[in-house]
Amino acid sequence: DTLEITTDFGLPTNDITTIHEDSEGDFIIGTRHGGVIKLLKGSIDSRKQFEFQTFDINPMAIVTSITTDRDKNIVIATSNDGLYFINQNNTITHVLKNNGLETNNISSLLKDKSGNLWIGTNGFGLCKLGNTAFSYFNNIEGLNYADIFGILVHKKDIWVGTGTEGVFKFDGKNVINYTAKNGLGGNEVRAVVKDNKGIIWFATNGGLTKFEADKFTNYTVKNGLPTNKIRTLMVDKNQNLWIGTSGGGLSVMKNGVFTNYGINEGLNHNYVHSIFEDNNGNVWFGTGNGIHKIPTRSGTGGKDDVIINYSNNKGICNSYISSITQDHKGNIWFGTDRCVVKYDGVDFKSMTTDNGLSSNTIYFVINDQNKNIWIGTNNGVDKVSLNSYGQVERIKNYGINEGFKGIECNSRAVYQDEKSNLWFGTIKGLIKYNPKEDRLNVFQPIVSIDNIKLFLENVDWNKYSSHFNPWSNLPNALVLEHNQNHVTFEYSALNLTNPEYVQYSFKLEPFDNDWFKSTTKTWVTYSNLPPGDYTFYVKARNNDGVWTNEPTTYSFTIKTPFWKTWWFYLFAFVALIYLLIKISSIRERRQRKISRELERKVRERTLLIEQQRDEKEILLKEIHHRVKNNLQVINSLLSLQSNYTNDEKSLALFDEAKRRIRSMALIHEKMYQSGDLAHIDFQDYIVALTNDLIATYSINCDIFLDIKIDPVKFTIDTVIPLGLLINEIISNTLKYAFINKNKGIIKIHLTKLDDNKFVLIAGDNGIGMKKEIFEGESTSLGLELIKIFTDQLDGEIKQLETEGTVYELEFTKIVD
């Protein structure tokens, strides 16, 4: 059945333009020049006793579209009167071109899945209604000024102090401007505060102004202030008024009496820009040269108050302190021209754009009632969310794209009212922030892989596959050749709230071990990928940090080249084994032939060498034999020559010469008798030499030999000087040591220190010789020869402090 509803049944007009069904099932009806009415669903029946609810909007408005937003407000678009928002209490908000819209001619409305309201206009394109947490006062005089520095919301009144035009009060309907002409101390107002008595105080360039009972009272230098230029105000828990000045330091007022603090009281700078009382009653204040603190006060204080100065702390990035606040964990935050500084009671730590701030130029810091720190900068405002431990959990930047059109904030121009709303003074005027309207974007971005490139070039994937993914138009089960291993993935994500803030993270398994750090890049390239099976993962997060639950994936394969396949390895292994066997067989035959030839040549060469060796040994033996015989001939000649003289001294000289010749002859005799013609066994030589000398001298004394020689063989170059040296020592012993003695000991010890170093100890236990004789200029030929032979051995000799005469010789063997 058809149900007709016309003016006869209560409609204001039959010219209906649009109908919308709300969440309760009621119908919102838009008309042309008839306004908007609601048809209640309970009255729709055959009796046609319809019930309508009317809305107080312009009856001449031409309604073009109706929808509801995420807060269930009814949104009405018109072609001649902008937008109307009707909440559940039937409160109407009218939005026109003069307070935010591009045009009043709206053609259509659409609410997307993210809750954004899209507005279609006639002639001005498509608009999106974004964050409604920020409210503006563009058409209210004073509240739209660019130099708002002081803000106070008291009852229904909004007070703003400006830098040039005094104070403006807006009561919701009317604006009143207070200047120096009607009682204000000065037109430059830097701060507005209220005490618990409802008295409002203004910091001006003409002193401190009190507003009470609609009257202004001014306090200046005449009343005790250090200067009339006031920069900042703060009312403490005891209702004392703290005053920061430009050039006059700090002042505190109690009961109309001022106590001033300047350089003489502990300040290091007289320009005070910010004052704050922490939860413990400590008063912090920032100057143009650092941070100061007056500890907890029992009263208003006075000259005995202690001012603690933190100006020299290395953790403070800049000495200009513009603002101060405290978080819920008791940490103190400071705003400077270069960073935000956090003080935890022990250390000062700086926070900059490297940590996520929108700018390093800070105009204010304030702690809201939701445990967030708000930071005003020259590039918007930042909300620093803290966890339960007071640590930074997240930083969200509010700029134009987030609904904050103020761009640059003003110094200390921030206020938090009783409803937790924040008020900001910016170069675009006063802005109100309602945290209830600032909702988290919980909608996950929709991620898609849009394209795959090879070597940075687009590819006609029809040549690779006949099966395609209908969503991405990319081939399924993609298989690439081994040399097609330079792959680029292009991807994107749909996020209607703030698409420019979407960030991505990706990884390629098994090539990557972890996800890459989030980035705004919408492509990634992998080069020189080895053969294997791969899966590319990509996910995205929206402007509020919400990530997609399941990443978008794409799998593909890079083929293994034939020379890396198992069957090729097997073939190569078998071929290699065969080749090695073949080469081994050839080499073995050649080696046998070469070996036979070498064996023949070795036999011939060995026979020749053995023959030459035998001849050389015979020749060397003959030489040593002839040398020994010649030395014996010389000895005999000396014996014959001695027969022609009776002089005892001459005969003694002949005997000594013969003994020395005998010592050398004995060396050649040992060489002749030895199987090793190059070396002499020194122990055999010493024993033979000693026995020969004892037999030669034939003294009437029993001689005992203490001979200990390490096993060693010396060449003739070492044996001759060493043997002659021992010959001289033993000869001197046999001539002089045992006179009038029945027995004596001759000691000869040779110890090897290393390959070339030796120690010889030789001497007797006889009557002894004075050490001065040996160490002085010697007149004895024997002692002179001992020193000469020591030099030939490159050694050092000394007479030991012991019984008899004992020498210690440390020498170096002469190298072959």
Tab-separated table of C-alpha atoms in Angstrom, residues 252-478:
chain	number	residue	atom	x	y	z
A	252	VAL	CA	55.386	38.797	46.173
A	253	MET	CA	52.344	40.639	47.502
A	254	LYS	CA	50.542	39.825	50.737
A	255	ASN	CA	47.910	42.068	52.243
A	256	GLY	CA	48.949	44.845	49.925
A	257	VAL	CA	52.627	44.680	51.006
A	258	PHE	CA	55.298	43.837	48.456
A	259	THR	CA	58.475	41.861	49.127
A	260	ASN	CA	60.984	42.153	46.313
A	261	TYR	CA	63.783	39.824	45.208
A	262	GLY	CA	66.550	41.018	42.934
A	263	ILE	CA	70.215	40.479	42.246
A	264	ASN	CA	71.110	41.259	45.849
A	265	GLU	CA	68.686	38.579	47.139
A	266	GLY	CA	70.112	35.748	44.977
A	267	LEU	CA	68.675	36.276	41.505
A	268	ASN	CA	71.141	36.160	38.649
A	269	HIS	CA	68.790	38.004	36.263
A	270	ASN	CA	66.084	40.603	36.871
A	271	TYR	CA	63.804	39.563	33.978
A	272	VAL	CA	61.320	37.006	35.356
A	273	HIS	CA	59.211	35.353	32.635
A	274	SER	CA	57.433	32.502	34.428
A	275	ILE	CA	56.353	31.518	37.957
A	276	PHE	CA	54.957	28.178	39.198
A	277	GLU	CA	54.140	26.603	42.568
A	278	ASP	CA	54.629	22.836	42.717
A	279	ASN	CA	52.667	20.309	44.758
A	280	ASN	CA	55.054	20.695	47.709
A	281	GLY	CA	54.707	24.448	47.879
A	282	ASN	CA	58.077	25.212	46.291
A	283	VAL	CA	57.974	28.284	44.068
A	284	TRP	CA	59.832	27.949	40.772
A	285	PHE	CA	60.525	30.878	38.520
A	286	GLY	CA	62.268	31.195	35.197
A	287	THR	CA	64.334	34.189	34.199
A	288	GLY	CA	66.290	35.250	31.167
A	289	ASN	CA	69.260	33.450	32.664
A	290	GLY	CA	68.062	30.158	34.072
A	291	ILE	CA	65.893	28.389	36.659
A	292	HIS	CA	65.427	29.449	40.295
A	293	LYS	CA	63.535	27.950	43.217
A	294	ILE	CA	62.382	29.208	46.600
A	295	PRO	CA	61.771	26.128	48.808
A	296	THR	CA	58.511	25.500	50.685
A	297	ARG	CA	57.427	28.621	52.568
A	298	SER	CA	55.757	28.869	55.967
A	299	GLY	CA	54.460	32.363	55.257
A	300	THR	CA	55.064	35.046	52.712
A	301	GLY	CA	58.754	34.915	53.465
A	302	GLY	CA	61.132	37.793	53.364
A	303	LYS	CA	64.806	38.554	53.140
A	304	ASP	CA	65.689	35.263	54.839
A	305	ASP	CA	64.229	33.181	52.022
A	306	VAL	CA	66.794	31.027	50.232
A	307	ILE	CA	66.897	31.191	46.427
A	308	ILE	CA	68.337	28.087	44.769
A	309	ASN	CA	69.893	28.687	41.366
A	310	TYR	CA	70.032	25.917	38.719
A	311	SER	CA	71.450	28.089	35.949
A	312	ASN	CA	74.739	26.233	35.512
A	313	ASN	CA	73.274	22.750	35.094
A	314	LYS	CA	74.502	21.113	31.868
A	315	GLY	CA	71.151	19.414	31.215
A	316	ILE	CA	69.385	22.757	30.614
A	317	CYS	CA	69.637	23.495	26.890
A	318	ASN	CA	68.901	27.239	27.103
A	319	SER	CA	68.932	29.839	29.856
A	320	TYR	CA	65.675	31.578	28.773
A	321	ILE	CA	62.848	29.909	30.722
A	322	SER	CA	59.475	30.878	29.234
A	323	SER	CA	57.098	28.629	31.203
A	324	ILE	CA	56.913	26.002	33.968
A	325	THR	CA	54.516	23.170	34.904
A	326	GLN	CA	54.436	19.875	36.846
A	327	ASP	CA	53.198	16.432	35.791
A	328	HIS	CA	51.257	13.893	37.843
A	329	LYS	CA	54.482	12.172	39.015
A	330	GLY	CA	55.963	15.393	40.388
A	331	ASN	CA	58.425	16.041	37.554
A	332	ILE	CA	58.921	19.719	36.733
A	333	TRP	CA	58.802	20.771	33.052
A	334	PHE	CA	60.362	23.938	31.649
A	335	GLY	CA	59.861	25.584	28.266
A	336	THR	CA	62.833	27.326	26.612
A	337	ASP	CA	63.693	28.807	23.241
A	338	ARG	CA	65.523	25.620	22.222
A	339	CYS	CA	63.839	22.660	23.893
A	340	VAL	CA	61.636	21.377	26.704
A	341	VAL	CA	63.496	20.442	29.903
A	342	LYS	CA	62.237	17.796	32.348
A	343	TYR	CA	63.530	17.731	35.943
A	344	ASP	CA	62.908	14.573	37.987
A	345	GLY	CA	64.491	15.900	41.175
A	346	VAL	CA	67.933	14.608	40.206
A	347	ASP	CA	68.690	15.333	36.566
A	348	PHE	CA	67.622	17.833	33.937
A	349	LYS	CA	66.915	16.203	30.561
A	350	SER	CA	66.110	17.978	27.316
A	351	MET	CA	63.461	17.051	24.737
A	352	THR	CA	63.573	18.371	21.157
A	353	THR	CA	62.238	17.662	17.686
A	354	ASP	CA	64.492	14.583	17.714
A	355	ASN	CA	62.120	13.182	20.335
A	356	GLY	CA	58.970	14.069	18.369
A	357	LEU	CA	58.209	17.729	19.171
A	358	SER	CA	56.913	19.866	16.311
A	359	SER	CA	59.423	22.636	17.095
A	360	ASN	CA	62.227	23.523	19.518
A	361	THR	CA	60.860	27.028	20.092
A	362	ILE	CA	58.594	26.647	23.133
A	363	TYR	CA	56.056	29.298	24.194
A	364	PHE	CA	54.284	27.474	27.020
A	365	VAL	CA	53.986	24.163	28.878
A	366	ILE	CA	50.936	23.119	30.915
A	367	ASN	CA	49.728	19.927	32.580
A	368	ASP	CA	46.083	19.037	31.875
A	369	GLN	CA	43.748	17.012	34.087
A	370	ASN	CA	44.253	13.907	31.936
A	371	LYS	CA	47.964	13.552	32.827
A	372	ASN	CA	49.144	15.063	29.543
A	373	ILE	CA	51.728	17.805	29.076
A	374	TRP	CA	50.722	20.382	26.446
A	375	ILE	CA	53.501	22.274	24.709
A	376	GLY	CA	52.836	25.396	22.655
A	377	THR	CA	55.341	26.113	19.881
A	378	ASN	CA	55.743	28.270	16.817
A	379	ASN	CA	54.469	25.314	14.788
A	380	GLY	CA	51.275	24.342	16.627
A	381	VAL	CA	50.695	22.525	19.910
A	382	ASP	CA	51.984	19.128	21.041
A	383	LYS	CA	50.305	16.744	23.464
A	384	VAL	CA	52.811	14.636	25.406
A	385	SER	CA	51.058	11.583	26.836
A	386	LEU	CA	52.694	10.126	29.943
A	387	ASN	CA	52.345	6.622	31.343
A	388	SER	CA	51.756	5.764	34.989
A	389	TYR	CA	55.512	6.052	35.647
A	390	GLY	CA	55.722	9.582	34.266
A	391	GLN	CA	57.584	8.466	31.151
A	392	VAL	CA	56.774	9.794	27.692
A	393	GLU	CA	54.488	7.317	25.972
A	394	ARG	CA	53.488	9.256	22.871
A	395	ILE	CA	53.701	12.740	21.371
A	396	LYS	CA	50.900	13.974	19.147
A	397	ASN	CA	51.368	17.135	17.105
A	398	TYR	CA	48.375	19.348	16.372
A	399	GLY	CA	48.646	21.526	13.300
A	400	ILE	CA	46.327	22.681	10.551
A	401	ASN	CA	45.672	19.104	9.411
A	402	GLU	CA	44.566	18.171	12.934
A	403	GLY	CA	42.198	21.122	13.235
A	404	PHE	CA	44.541	23.550	15.004
A	405	LYS	CA	44.651	26.613	12.751
A	406	GLY	CA	46.454	28.853	15.210
A	407	ILE	CA	49.831	28.050	13.618
A	408	GLU	CA	51.997	29.891	16.198
A	409	CYS	CA	51.202	30.130	19.889
A	410	ASN	CA	51.871	33.183	22.050
A	411	SER	CA	54.109	33.237	25.133
A	412	ARG	CA	52.391	31.745	28.217
A	413	ALA	CA	49.000	32.244	26.497
A	414	VAL	CA	47.320	29.120	27.840
A	415	TYR	CA	44.580	28.467	30.407
A	416	GLN	CA	42.720	25.383	31.672
A	417	ASP	CA	39.141	25.939	32.848
A	418	GLU	CA	37.078	23.950	35.339
A	419	LYS	CA	35.715	21.686	32.594
A	420	SER	CA	39.237	20.651	31.512
A	421	ASN	CA	39.000	22.730	28.347
A	422	LEU	CA	42.250	24.322	27.251
A	423	TRP	CA	42.369	27.858	25.861
A	424	PHE	CA	45.246	28.956	23.638
A	425	GLY	CA	46.306	32.406	22.509
A	426	THR	CA	47.726	32.265	18.979
A	427	ILE	CA	48.495	34.570	16.080
A	428	LYS	CA	45.086	33.511	14.739
A	429	GLY	CA	43.316	34.573	17.918
A	430	LEU	CA	41.794	32.611	20.790
A	431	ILE	CA	41.308	28.850	20.337
A	432	LYS	CA	39.409	26.540	22.659
A	433	TYR	CA	40.253	22.844	22.922
A	434	ASN	CA	37.575	20.427	24.168
A	435	PRO	CA	39.232	17.079	25.028
A	436	LYS	CA	35.879	15.286	24.850
A	437	GLU	CA	35.715	16.064	21.128
A	438	ASP	CA	39.268	14.864	20.459
A	439	ARG	CA	38.623	11.219	19.716
A	440	LEU	CA	41.170	8.571	18.915
A	441	ASN	CA	41.090	7.384	15.332
A	442	VAL	CA	40.544	3.671	15.940
A	443	PHE	CA	40.011	2.762	12.301
A	444	GLN	CA	42.843	0.745	10.865
A	445	PRO	CA	44.275	1.820	7.504
A	446	ILE	CA	43.457	-0.444	4.580
A	447	VAL	CA	46.769	-1.441	2.999
A	448	SER	CA	47.239	-2.625	-0.569
A	449	ILE	CA	50.246	-3.521	-2.720
A	450	ASP	CA	49.708	-1.499	-5.891
A	451	ASN	CA	52.604	-2.442	-8.143
A	452	ILE	CA	55.752	-4.503	-8.497
A	453	LYS	CA	58.682	-3.337	-10.608
A	454	LEU	CA	61.749	-5.133	-11.929
A	455	PHE	CA	64.942	-3.083	-12.022
A	456	LEU	CA	62.818	0.029	-11.284
A	457	GLU	CA	60.833	-0.471	-14.491
A	458	ASN	CA	57.140	-1.251	-14.895
A	459	VAL	CA	56.439	-4.749	-16.196
A	460	ASP	CA	53.664	-6.259	-18.315
A	461	TRP	CA	52.776	-9.085	-15.947
A	462	ASN	CA	50.555	-10.717	-18.614
A	463	LYS	CA	53.762	-12.220	-19.985
A	464	TYR	CA	54.455	-13.914	-16.694
A	465	SER	CA	51.098	-15.241	-15.595
A	466	SER	CA	47.508	-15.751	-16.680
A	467	HIS	CA	46.156	-15.602	-13.123
A	468	PHE	CA	45.831	-12.238	-11.433
A	469	ASN	CA	44.720	-10.960	-8.058
A	470	PRO	CA	41.508	-9.008	-8.809
A	471	TRP	CA	42.227	-6.491	-6.031
A	472	SER	CA	45.820	-5.518	-6.951
A	473	ASN	CA	45.903	-6.761	-10.578
A	474	LEU	CA	49.201	-8.475	-9.767
A	475	PRO	CA	50.041	-12.048	-10.841
A	476	ASN	CA	49.449	-14.921	-8.471
A	477	ALA	CA	52.271	-17.388	-7.751
A	478	LEU	CA	54.843	-15.178	-9.460
